PDB file of N, CA and C in Angstrom:
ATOM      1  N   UNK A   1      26.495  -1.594  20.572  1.00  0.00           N
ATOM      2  CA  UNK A   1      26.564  -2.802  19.765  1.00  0.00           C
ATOM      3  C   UNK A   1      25.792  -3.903  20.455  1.00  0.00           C
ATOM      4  N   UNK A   2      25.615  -4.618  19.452  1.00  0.00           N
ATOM      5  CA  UNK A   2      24.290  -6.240  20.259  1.00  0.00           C
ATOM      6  C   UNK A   2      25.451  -6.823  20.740  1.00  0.00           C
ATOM      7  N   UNK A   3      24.660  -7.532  21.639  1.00  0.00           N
ATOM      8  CA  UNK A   3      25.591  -8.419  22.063  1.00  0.00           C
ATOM      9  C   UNK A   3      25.853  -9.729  20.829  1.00  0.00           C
ATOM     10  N   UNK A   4      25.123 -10.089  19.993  1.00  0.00           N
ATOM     11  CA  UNK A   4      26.016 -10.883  19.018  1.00  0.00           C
ATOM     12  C   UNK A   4      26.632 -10.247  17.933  1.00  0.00           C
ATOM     13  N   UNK A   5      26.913  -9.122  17.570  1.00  0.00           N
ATOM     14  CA  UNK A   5      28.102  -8.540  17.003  1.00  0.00           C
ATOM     15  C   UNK A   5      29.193  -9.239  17.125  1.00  0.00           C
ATOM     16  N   UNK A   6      29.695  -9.708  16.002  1.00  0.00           N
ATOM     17  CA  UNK A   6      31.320 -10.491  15.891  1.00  0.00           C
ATOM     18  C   UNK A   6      31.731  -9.023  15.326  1.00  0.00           C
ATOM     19  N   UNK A   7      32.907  -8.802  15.832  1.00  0.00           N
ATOM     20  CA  UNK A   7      33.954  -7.610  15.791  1.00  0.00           C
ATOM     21  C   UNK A   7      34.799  -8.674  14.132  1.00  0.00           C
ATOM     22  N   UNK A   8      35.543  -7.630  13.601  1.00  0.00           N
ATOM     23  CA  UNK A   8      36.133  -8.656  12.656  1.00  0.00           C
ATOM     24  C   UNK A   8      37.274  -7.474  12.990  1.00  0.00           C
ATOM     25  N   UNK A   9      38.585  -7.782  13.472  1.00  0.00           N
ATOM     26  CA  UNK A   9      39.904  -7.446  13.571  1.00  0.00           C
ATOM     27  C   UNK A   9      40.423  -6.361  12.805  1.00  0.00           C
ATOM     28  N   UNK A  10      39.972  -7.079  11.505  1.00  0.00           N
ATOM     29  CA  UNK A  10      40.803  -6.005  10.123  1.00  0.00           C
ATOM     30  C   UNK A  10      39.709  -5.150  10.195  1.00  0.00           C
ATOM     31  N   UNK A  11      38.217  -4.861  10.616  1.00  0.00           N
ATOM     32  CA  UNK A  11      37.764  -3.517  10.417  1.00  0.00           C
ATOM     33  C   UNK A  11      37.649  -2.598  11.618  1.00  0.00           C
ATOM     34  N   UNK A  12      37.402  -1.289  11.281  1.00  0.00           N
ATOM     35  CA  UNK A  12      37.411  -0.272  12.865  1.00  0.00           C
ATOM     36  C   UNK A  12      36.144  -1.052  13.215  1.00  0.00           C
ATOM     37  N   UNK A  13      36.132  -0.368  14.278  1.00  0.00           N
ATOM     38  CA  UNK A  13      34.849  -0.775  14.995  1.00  0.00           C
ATOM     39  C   UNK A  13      34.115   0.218  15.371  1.00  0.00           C
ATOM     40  N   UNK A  14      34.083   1.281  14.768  1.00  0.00           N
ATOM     41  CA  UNK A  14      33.346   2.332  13.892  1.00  0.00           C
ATOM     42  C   UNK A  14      32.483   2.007  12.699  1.00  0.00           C
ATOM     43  N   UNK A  15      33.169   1.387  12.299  1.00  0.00           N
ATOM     44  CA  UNK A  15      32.323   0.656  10.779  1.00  0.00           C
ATOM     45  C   UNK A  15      31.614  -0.263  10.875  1.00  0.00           C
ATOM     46  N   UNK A  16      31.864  -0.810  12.359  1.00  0.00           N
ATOM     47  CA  UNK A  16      30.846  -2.004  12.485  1.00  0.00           C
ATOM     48  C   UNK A  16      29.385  -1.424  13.219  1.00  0.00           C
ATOM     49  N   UNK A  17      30.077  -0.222  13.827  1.00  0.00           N
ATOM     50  CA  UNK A  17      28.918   0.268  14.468  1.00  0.00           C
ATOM     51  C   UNK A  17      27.935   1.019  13.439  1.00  0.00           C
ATOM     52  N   UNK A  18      28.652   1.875  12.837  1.00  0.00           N
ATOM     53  CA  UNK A  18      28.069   2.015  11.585  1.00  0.00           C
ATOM     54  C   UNK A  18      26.994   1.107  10.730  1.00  0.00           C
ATOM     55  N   UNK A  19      27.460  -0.124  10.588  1.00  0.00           N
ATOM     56  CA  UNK A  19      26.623  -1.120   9.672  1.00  0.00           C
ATOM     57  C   UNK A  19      25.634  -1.359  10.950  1.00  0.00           C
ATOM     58  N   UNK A  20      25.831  -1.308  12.010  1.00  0.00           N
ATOM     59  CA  UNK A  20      24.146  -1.581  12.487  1.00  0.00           C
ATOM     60  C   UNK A  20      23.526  -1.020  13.138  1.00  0.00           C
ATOM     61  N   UNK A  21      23.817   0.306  13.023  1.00  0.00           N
ATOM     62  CA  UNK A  21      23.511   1.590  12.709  1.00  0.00           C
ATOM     63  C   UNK A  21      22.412   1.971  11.652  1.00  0.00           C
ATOM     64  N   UNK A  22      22.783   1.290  10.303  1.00  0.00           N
ATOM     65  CA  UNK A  22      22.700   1.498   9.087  1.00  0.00           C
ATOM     66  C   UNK A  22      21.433   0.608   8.850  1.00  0.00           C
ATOM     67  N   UNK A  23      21.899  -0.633   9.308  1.00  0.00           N
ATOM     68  CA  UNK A  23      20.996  -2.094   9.370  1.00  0.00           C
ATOM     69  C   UNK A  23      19.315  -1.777  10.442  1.00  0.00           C
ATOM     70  N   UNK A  24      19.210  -0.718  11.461  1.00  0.00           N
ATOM     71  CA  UNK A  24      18.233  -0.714  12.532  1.00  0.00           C
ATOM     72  C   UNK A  24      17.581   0.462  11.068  1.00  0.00           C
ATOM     73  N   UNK A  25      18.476   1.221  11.127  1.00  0.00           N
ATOM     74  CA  UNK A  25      17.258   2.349  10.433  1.00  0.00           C
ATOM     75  C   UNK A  25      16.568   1.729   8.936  1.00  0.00           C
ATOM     76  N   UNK A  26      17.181   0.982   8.177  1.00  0.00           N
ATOM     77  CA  UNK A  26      16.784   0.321   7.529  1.00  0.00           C
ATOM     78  C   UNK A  26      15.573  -0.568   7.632  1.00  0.00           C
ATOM     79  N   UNK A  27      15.930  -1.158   8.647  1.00  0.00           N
ATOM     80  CA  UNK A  27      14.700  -2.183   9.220  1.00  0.00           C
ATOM     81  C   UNK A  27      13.517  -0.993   9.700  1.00  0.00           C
ATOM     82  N   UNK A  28      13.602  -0.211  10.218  1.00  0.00           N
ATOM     83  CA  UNK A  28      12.583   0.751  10.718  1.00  0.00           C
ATOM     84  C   UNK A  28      12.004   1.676   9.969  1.00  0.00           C
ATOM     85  N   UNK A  29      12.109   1.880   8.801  1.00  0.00           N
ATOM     86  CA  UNK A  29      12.019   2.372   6.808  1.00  0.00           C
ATOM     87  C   UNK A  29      11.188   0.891   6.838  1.00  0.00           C
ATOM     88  N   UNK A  30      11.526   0.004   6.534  1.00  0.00           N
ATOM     89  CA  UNK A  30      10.947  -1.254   5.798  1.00  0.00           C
ATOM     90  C   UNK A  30       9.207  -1.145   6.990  1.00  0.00           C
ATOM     91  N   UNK A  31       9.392  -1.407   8.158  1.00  0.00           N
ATOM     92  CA  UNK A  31       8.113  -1.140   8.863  1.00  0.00           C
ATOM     93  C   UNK A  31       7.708  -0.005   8.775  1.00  0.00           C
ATOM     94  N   UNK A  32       8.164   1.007   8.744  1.00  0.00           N
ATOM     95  CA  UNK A  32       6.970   2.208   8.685  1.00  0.00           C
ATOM     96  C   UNK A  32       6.607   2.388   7.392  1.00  0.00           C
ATOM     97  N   UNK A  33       6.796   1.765   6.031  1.00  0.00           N
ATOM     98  CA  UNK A  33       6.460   1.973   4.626  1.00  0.00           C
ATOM     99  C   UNK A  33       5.490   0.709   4.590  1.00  0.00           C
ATOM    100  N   UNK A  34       6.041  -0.708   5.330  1.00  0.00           N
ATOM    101  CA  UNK A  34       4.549  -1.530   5.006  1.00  0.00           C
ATOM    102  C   UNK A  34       3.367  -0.910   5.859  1.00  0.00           C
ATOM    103  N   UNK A  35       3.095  -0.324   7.047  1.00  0.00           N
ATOM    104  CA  UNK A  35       2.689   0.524   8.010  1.00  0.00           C
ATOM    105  C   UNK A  35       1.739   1.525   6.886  1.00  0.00           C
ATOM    106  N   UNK A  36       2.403   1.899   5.973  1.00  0.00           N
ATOM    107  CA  UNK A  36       1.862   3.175   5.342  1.00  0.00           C
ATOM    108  C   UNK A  36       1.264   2.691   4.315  1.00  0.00           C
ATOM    109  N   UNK A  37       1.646   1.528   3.670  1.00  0.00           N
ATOM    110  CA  UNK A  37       0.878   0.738   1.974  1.00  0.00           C
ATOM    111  C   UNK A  37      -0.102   0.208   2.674  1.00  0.00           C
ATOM    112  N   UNK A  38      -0.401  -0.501   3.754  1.00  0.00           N
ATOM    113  CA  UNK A  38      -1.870  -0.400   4.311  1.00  0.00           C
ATOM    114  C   UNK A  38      -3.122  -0.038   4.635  1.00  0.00           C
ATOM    115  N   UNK A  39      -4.069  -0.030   3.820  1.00  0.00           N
ATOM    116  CA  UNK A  39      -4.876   0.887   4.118  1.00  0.00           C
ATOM    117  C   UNK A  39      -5.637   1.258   5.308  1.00  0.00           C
ATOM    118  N   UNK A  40      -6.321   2.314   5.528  1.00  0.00           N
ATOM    119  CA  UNK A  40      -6.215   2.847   7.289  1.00  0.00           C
ATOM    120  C   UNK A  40      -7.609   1.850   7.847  1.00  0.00           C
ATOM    121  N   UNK A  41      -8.356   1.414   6.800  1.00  0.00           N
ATOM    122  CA  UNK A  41      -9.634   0.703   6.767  1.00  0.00           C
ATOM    123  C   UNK A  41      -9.888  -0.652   6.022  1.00  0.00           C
ATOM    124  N   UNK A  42      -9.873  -1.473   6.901  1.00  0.00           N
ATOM    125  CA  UNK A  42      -9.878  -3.278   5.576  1.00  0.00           C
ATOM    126  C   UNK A  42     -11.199  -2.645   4.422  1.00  0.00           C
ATOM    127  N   UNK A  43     -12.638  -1.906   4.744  1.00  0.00           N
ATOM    128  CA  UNK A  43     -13.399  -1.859   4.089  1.00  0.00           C
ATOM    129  C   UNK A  43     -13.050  -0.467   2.485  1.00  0.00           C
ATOM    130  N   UNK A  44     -11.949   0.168   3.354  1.00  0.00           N
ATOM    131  CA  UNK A  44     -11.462   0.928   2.069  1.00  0.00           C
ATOM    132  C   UNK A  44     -10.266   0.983   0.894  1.00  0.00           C
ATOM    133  N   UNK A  45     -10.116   0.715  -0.203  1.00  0.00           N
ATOM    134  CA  UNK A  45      -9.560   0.376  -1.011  1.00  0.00           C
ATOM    135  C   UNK A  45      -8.406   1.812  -1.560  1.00  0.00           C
ATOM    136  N   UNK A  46      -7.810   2.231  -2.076  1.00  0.00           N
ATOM    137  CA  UNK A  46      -6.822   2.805  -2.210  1.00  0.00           C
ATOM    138  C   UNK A  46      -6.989   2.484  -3.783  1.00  0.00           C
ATOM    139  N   UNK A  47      -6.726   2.984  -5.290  1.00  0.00           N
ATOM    140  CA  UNK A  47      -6.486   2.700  -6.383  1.00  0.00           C
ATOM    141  C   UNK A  47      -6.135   1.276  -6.831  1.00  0.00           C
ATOM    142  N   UNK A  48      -4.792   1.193  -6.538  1.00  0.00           N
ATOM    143  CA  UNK A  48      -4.340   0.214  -6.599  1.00  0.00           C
ATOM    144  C   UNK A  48      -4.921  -0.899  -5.886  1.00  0.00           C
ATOM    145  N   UNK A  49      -5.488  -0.968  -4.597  1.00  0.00           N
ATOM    146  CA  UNK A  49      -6.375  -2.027  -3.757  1.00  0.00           C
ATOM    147  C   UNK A  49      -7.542  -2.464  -4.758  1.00  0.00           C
ATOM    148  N   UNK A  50      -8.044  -1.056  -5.440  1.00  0.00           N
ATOM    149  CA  UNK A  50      -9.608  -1.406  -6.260  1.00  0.00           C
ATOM    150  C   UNK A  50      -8.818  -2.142  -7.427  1.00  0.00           C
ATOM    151  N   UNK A  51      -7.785  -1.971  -7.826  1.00  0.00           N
ATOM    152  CA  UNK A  51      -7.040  -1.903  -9.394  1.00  0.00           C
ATOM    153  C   UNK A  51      -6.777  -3.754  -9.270  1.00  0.00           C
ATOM    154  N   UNK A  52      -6.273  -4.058  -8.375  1.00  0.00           N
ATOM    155  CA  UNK A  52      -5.798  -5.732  -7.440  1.00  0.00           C
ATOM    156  C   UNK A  52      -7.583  -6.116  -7.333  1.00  0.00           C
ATOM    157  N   UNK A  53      -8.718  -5.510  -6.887  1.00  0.00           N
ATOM    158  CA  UNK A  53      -9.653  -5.753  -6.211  1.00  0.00           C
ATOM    159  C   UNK A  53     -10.464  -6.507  -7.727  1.00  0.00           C
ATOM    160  N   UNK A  54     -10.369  -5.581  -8.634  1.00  0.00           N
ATOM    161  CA  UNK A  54     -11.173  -6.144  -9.937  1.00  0.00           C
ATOM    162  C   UNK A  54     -10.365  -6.537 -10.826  1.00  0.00           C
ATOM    163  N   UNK A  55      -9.230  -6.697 -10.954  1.00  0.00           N
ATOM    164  CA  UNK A  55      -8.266  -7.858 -11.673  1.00  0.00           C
ATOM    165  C   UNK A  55      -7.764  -6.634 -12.993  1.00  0.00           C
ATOM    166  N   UNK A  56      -8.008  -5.339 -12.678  1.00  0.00           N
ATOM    167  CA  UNK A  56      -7.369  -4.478 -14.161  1.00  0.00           C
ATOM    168  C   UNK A  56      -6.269  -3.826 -13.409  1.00  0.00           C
ATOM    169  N   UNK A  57      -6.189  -2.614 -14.548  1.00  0.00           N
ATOM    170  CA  UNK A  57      -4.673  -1.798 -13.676  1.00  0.00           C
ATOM    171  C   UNK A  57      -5.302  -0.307 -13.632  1.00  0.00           C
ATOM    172  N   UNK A  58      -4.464   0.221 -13.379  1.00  0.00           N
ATOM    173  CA  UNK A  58      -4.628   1.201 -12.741  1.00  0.00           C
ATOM    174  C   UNK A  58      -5.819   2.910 -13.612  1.00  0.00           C
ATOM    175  N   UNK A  59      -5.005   2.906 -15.036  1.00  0.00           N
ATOM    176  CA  UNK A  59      -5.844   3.715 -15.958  1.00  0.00           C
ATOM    177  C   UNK A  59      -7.185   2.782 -16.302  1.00  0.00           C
ATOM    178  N   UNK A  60      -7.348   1.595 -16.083  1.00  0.00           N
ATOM    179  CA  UNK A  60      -8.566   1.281 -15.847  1.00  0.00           C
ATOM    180  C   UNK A  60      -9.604   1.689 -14.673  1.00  0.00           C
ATOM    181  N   UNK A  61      -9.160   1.453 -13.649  1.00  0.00           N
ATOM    182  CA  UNK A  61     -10.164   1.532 -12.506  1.00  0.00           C
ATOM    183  C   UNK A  61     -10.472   3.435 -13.212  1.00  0.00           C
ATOM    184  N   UNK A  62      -9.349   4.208 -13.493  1.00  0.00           N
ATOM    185  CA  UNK A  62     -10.038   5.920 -13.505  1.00  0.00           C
ATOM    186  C   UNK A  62     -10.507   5.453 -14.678  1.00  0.00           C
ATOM    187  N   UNK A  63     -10.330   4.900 -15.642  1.00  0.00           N
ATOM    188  CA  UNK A  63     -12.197   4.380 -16.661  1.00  0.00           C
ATOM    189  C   UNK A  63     -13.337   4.522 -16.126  1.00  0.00           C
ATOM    190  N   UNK A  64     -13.190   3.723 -15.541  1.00  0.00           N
ATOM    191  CA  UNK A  64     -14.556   3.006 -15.087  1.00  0.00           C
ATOM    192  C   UNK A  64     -14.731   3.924 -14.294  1.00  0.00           C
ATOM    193  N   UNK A  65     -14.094   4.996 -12.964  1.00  0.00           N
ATOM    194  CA  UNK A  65     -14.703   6.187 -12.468  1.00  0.00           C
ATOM    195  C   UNK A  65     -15.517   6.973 -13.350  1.00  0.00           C
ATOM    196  N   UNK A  66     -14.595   7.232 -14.891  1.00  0.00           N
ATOM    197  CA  UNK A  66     -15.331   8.252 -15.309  1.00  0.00           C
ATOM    198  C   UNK A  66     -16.360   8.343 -16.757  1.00  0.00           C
ATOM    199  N   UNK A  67     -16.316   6.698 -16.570  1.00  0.00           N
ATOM    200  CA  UNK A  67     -17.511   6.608 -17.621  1.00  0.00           C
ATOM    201  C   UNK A  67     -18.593   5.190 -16.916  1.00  0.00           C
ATOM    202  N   UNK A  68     -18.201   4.358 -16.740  1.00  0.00           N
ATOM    203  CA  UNK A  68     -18.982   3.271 -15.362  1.00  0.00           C
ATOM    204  C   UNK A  68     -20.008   4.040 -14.893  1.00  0.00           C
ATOM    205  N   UNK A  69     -19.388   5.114 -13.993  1.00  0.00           N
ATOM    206  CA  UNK A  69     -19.636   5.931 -12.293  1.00  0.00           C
ATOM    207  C   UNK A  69     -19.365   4.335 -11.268  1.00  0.00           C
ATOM    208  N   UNK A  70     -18.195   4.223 -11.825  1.00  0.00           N
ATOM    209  CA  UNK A  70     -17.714   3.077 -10.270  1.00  0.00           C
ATOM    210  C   UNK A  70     -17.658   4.129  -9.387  1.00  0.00           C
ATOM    211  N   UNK A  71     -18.185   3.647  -8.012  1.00  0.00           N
ATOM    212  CA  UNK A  71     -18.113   4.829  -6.673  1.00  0.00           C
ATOM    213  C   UNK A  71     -17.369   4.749  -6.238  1.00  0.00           C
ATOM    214  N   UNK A  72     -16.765   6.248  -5.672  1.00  0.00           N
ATOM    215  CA  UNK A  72     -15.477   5.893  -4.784  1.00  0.00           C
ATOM    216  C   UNK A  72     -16.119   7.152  -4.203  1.00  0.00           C
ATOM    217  N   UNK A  73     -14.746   7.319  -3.277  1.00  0.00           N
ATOM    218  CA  UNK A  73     -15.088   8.480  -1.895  1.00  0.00           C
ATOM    219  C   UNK A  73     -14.192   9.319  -2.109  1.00  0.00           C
ATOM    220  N   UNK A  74     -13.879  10.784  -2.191  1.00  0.00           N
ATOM    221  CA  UNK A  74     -12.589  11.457  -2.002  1.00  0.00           C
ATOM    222  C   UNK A  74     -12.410  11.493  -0.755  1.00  0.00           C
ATOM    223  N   UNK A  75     -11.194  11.255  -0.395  1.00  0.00           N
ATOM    224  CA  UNK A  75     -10.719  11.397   1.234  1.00  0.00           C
ATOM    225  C   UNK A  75      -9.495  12.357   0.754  1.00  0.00           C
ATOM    226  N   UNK A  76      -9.595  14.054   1.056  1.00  0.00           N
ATOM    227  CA  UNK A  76      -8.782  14.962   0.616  1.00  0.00           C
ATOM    228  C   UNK A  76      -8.452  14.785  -0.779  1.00  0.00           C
ATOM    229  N   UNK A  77      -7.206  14.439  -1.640  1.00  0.00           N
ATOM    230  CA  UNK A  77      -7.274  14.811  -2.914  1.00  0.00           C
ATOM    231  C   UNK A  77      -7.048  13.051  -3.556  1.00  0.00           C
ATOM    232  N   UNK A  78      -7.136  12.210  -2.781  1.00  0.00           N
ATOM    233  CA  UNK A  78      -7.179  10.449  -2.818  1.00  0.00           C
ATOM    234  C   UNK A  78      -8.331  10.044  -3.070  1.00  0.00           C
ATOM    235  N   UNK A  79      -8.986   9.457  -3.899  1.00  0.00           N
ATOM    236  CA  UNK A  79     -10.109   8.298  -4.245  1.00  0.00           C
ATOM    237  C   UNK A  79      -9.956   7.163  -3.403  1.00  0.00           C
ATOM    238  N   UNK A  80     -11.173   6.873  -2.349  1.00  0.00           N
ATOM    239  CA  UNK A  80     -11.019   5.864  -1.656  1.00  0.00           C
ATOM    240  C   UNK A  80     -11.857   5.149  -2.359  1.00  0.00           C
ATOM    241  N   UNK A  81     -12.256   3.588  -2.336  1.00  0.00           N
ATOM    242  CA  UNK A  81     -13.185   2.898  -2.988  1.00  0.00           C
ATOM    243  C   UNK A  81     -13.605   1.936  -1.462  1.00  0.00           C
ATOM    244  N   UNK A  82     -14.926   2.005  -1.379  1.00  0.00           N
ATOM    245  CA  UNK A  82     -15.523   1.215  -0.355  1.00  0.00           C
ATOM    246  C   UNK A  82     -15.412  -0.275  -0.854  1.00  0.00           C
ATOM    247  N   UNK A  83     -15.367  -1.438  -0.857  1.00  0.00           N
ATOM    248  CA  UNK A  83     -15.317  -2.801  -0.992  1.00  0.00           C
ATOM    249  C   UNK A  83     -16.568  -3.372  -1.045  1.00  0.00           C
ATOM    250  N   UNK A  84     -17.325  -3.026  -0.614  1.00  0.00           N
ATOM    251  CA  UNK A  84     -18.963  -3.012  -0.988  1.00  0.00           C
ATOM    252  C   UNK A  84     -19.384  -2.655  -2.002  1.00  0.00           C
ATOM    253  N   UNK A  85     -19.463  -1.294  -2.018  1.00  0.00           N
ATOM    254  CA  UNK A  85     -19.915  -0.839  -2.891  1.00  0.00           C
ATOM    255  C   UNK A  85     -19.485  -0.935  -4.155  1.00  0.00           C
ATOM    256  N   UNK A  86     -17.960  -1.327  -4.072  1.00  0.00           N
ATOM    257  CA  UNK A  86     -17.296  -1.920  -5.794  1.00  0.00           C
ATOM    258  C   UNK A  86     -17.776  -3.410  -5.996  1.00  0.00           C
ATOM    259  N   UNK A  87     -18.242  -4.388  -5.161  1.00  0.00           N
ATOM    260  CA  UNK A  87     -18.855  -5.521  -5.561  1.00  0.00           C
ATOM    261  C   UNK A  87     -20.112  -5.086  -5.590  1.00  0.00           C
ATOM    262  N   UNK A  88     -20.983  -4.839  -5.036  1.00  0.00           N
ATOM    263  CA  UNK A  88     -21.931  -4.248  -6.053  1.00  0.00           C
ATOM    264  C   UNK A  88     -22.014  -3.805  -7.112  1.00  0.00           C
ATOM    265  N   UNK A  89     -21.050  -2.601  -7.926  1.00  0.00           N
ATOM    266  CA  UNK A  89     -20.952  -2.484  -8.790  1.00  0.00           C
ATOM    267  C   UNK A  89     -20.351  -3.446  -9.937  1.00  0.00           C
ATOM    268  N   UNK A  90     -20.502  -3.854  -9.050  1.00  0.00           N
ATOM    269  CA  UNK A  90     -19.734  -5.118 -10.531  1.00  0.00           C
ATOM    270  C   UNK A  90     -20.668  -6.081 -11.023  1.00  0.00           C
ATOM    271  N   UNK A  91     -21.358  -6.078  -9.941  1.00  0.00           N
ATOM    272  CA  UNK A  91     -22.903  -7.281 -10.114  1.00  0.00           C
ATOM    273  C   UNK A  91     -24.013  -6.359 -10.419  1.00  0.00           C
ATOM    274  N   UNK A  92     -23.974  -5.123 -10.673  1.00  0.00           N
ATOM    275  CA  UNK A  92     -24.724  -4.299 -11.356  1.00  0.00           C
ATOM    276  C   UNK A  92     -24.525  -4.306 -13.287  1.00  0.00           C
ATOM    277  N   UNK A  93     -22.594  -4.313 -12.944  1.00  0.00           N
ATOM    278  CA  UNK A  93     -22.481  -4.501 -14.559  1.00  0.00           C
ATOM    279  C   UNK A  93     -22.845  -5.348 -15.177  1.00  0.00           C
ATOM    280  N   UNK A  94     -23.335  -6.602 -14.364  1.00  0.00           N
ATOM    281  CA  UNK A  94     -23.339  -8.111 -15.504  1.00  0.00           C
ATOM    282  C   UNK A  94     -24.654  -8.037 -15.482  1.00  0.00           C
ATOM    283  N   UNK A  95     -25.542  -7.171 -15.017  1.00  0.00           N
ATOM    284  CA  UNK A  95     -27.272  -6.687 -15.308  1.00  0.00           C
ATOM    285  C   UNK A  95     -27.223  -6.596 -16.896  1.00  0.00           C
TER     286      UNK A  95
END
Protein backbone atom coordinates (compact mmCIF):
# COMPACT_ATOMS: atom_id res chain seq x y z
CA UNK A 1 0.00 0.00 0.00
CA UNK A 2 1.22 3.91 -0.69
CA UNK A 3 1.98 5.51 1.87
CA UNK A 4 -1.10 7.93 1.42
CA UNK A 5 -3.65 5.22 1.52
CA UNK A 6 -6.34 6.24 4.19
CA UNK A 7 -7.45 2.74 5.53
CA UNK A 8 -11.32 3.31 6.10
CA UNK A 9 -12.23 1.02 9.34
CA UNK A 10 -15.54 -0.40 8.01
CA UNK A 11 -13.61 -1.94 4.95
CA UNK A 12 -11.02 -5.09 4.94
CA UNK A 13 -7.97 -4.01 3.99
CA UNK A 14 -7.93 -6.49 1.35
CA UNK A 15 -10.30 -4.40 -0.55
CA UNK A 16 -8.34 -1.54 -0.21
CA UNK A 17 -5.48 -3.29 -1.47
CA UNK A 18 -7.44 -4.54 -4.06
CA UNK A 19 -8.68 -1.02 -5.32
CA UNK A 20 -5.08 -0.04 -5.88
CA UNK A 21 -4.30 -2.91 -7.17
CA UNK A 22 -7.08 -2.37 -9.58
CA UNK A 23 -6.32 1.53 -9.86
CA UNK A 24 -2.12 0.81 -11.00
CA UNK A 25 -3.21 -1.72 -13.67
CA UNK A 26 -5.69 0.53 -14.92
CA UNK A 27 -3.43 3.42 -15.13
CA UNK A 28 -0.85 1.12 -16.97
CA UNK A 29 -3.85 -0.03 -19.78
CA UNK A 30 -4.53 3.80 -20.16
CA UNK A 31 -0.48 4.32 -21.05
CA UNK A 32 0.21 1.45 -23.01
CA UNK A 33 -3.11 2.06 -25.34
CA UNK A 34 -2.17 5.94 -25.77
CA UNK A 35 1.53 4.32 -26.42
CA UNK A 36 -0.17 2.18 -29.14
CA UNK A 37 -2.84 4.99 -30.92
CA UNK A 38 0.42 6.72 -31.74
CA UNK A 39 1.81 6.36 -34.69
CA UNK A 40 5.39 4.67 -34.80
CA UNK A 41 6.39 7.73 -37.30
CA UNK A 42 5.12 11.68 -36.97
CA UNK A 43 5.64 11.41 -41.01
CA UNK A 44 3.19 8.32 -41.15
CA UNK A 45 -0.46 8.49 -40.92
CA UNK A 46 -2.61 5.46 -39.90
CA UNK A 47 -6.42 5.72 -41.62
CA UNK A 48 -7.86 7.50 -39.26
CA UNK A 49 -4.60 10.05 -38.95
CA UNK A 50 -5.17 10.52 -43.01
CA UNK A 51 -9.18 10.46 -42.27
CA UNK A 52 -8.41 13.65 -39.23
CA UNK A 53 -5.49 14.69 -41.82
CA UNK A 54 -8.04 15.73 -44.78
CA UNK A 55 -11.10 16.64 -42.74
CA UNK A 56 -13.41 13.30 -44.14
CA UNK A 57 -14.04 9.94 -42.41
CA UNK A 58 -12.99 7.01 -42.75
CA UNK A 59 -14.99 5.14 -46.02
CA UNK A 60 -13.79 8.24 -47.55
CA UNK A 61 -10.09 8.25 -47.32
CA UNK A 62 -10.63 4.08 -48.92
CA UNK A 63 -12.48 6.35 -51.81
CA UNK A 64 -10.10 8.24 -52.62
CA UNK A 65 -7.46 5.08 -52.36
CA UNK A 66 -9.46 3.46 -54.83
CA UNK A 67 -10.57 5.79 -57.30
CA UNK A 68 -8.18 9.27 -56.50
CA UNK A 69 -4.96 6.72 -56.29
CA UNK A 70 -4.37 8.78 -52.92
CA UNK A 71 -0.89 7.00 -51.99
CA UNK A 72 -0.41 5.12 -49.19
CA UNK A 73 2.15 2.36 -48.18
CA UNK A 74 1.11 -1.19 -46.98
CA UNK A 75 3.03 -1.86 -43.85
CA UNK A 76 1.87 -5.79 -43.53
CA UNK A 77 -1.95 -5.86 -43.95
CA UNK A 78 -2.29 -1.72 -42.61
CA UNK A 79 -2.31 1.26 -45.14
CA UNK A 80 0.17 3.69 -43.96
CA UNK A 81 -0.21 7.23 -45.58
CA UNK A 82 3.06 9.34 -45.78
CA UNK A 83 2.05 13.17 -44.80
CA UNK A 84 3.79 14.40 -47.77
CA UNK A 85 2.78 12.71 -50.08
CA UNK A 86 -1.11 13.18 -49.02
CA UNK A 87 -0.47 17.05 -49.20
CA UNK A 88 0.69 16.74 -52.34
CA UNK A 89 -2.01 14.94 -53.35
CA UNK A 90 -4.35 17.21 -52.45
CA UNK A 91 -2.65 20.16 -54.28
CA UNK A 92 -2.59 17.90 -57.22
CA UNK A 93 -6.48 17.65 -56.86
CA UNK A 94 -7.21 21.40 -57.03
CA UNK A 95 -5.02 21.15 -60.59
Amino acid sequence: MSDTTKLDPNKPVAMTVLGEIKSLIDNALDERLELLSQPANDDLLDRAGAAKYLGVSLPQVDKFCREKDLPFHRVGDVKRFDREEVRAWVREQGK
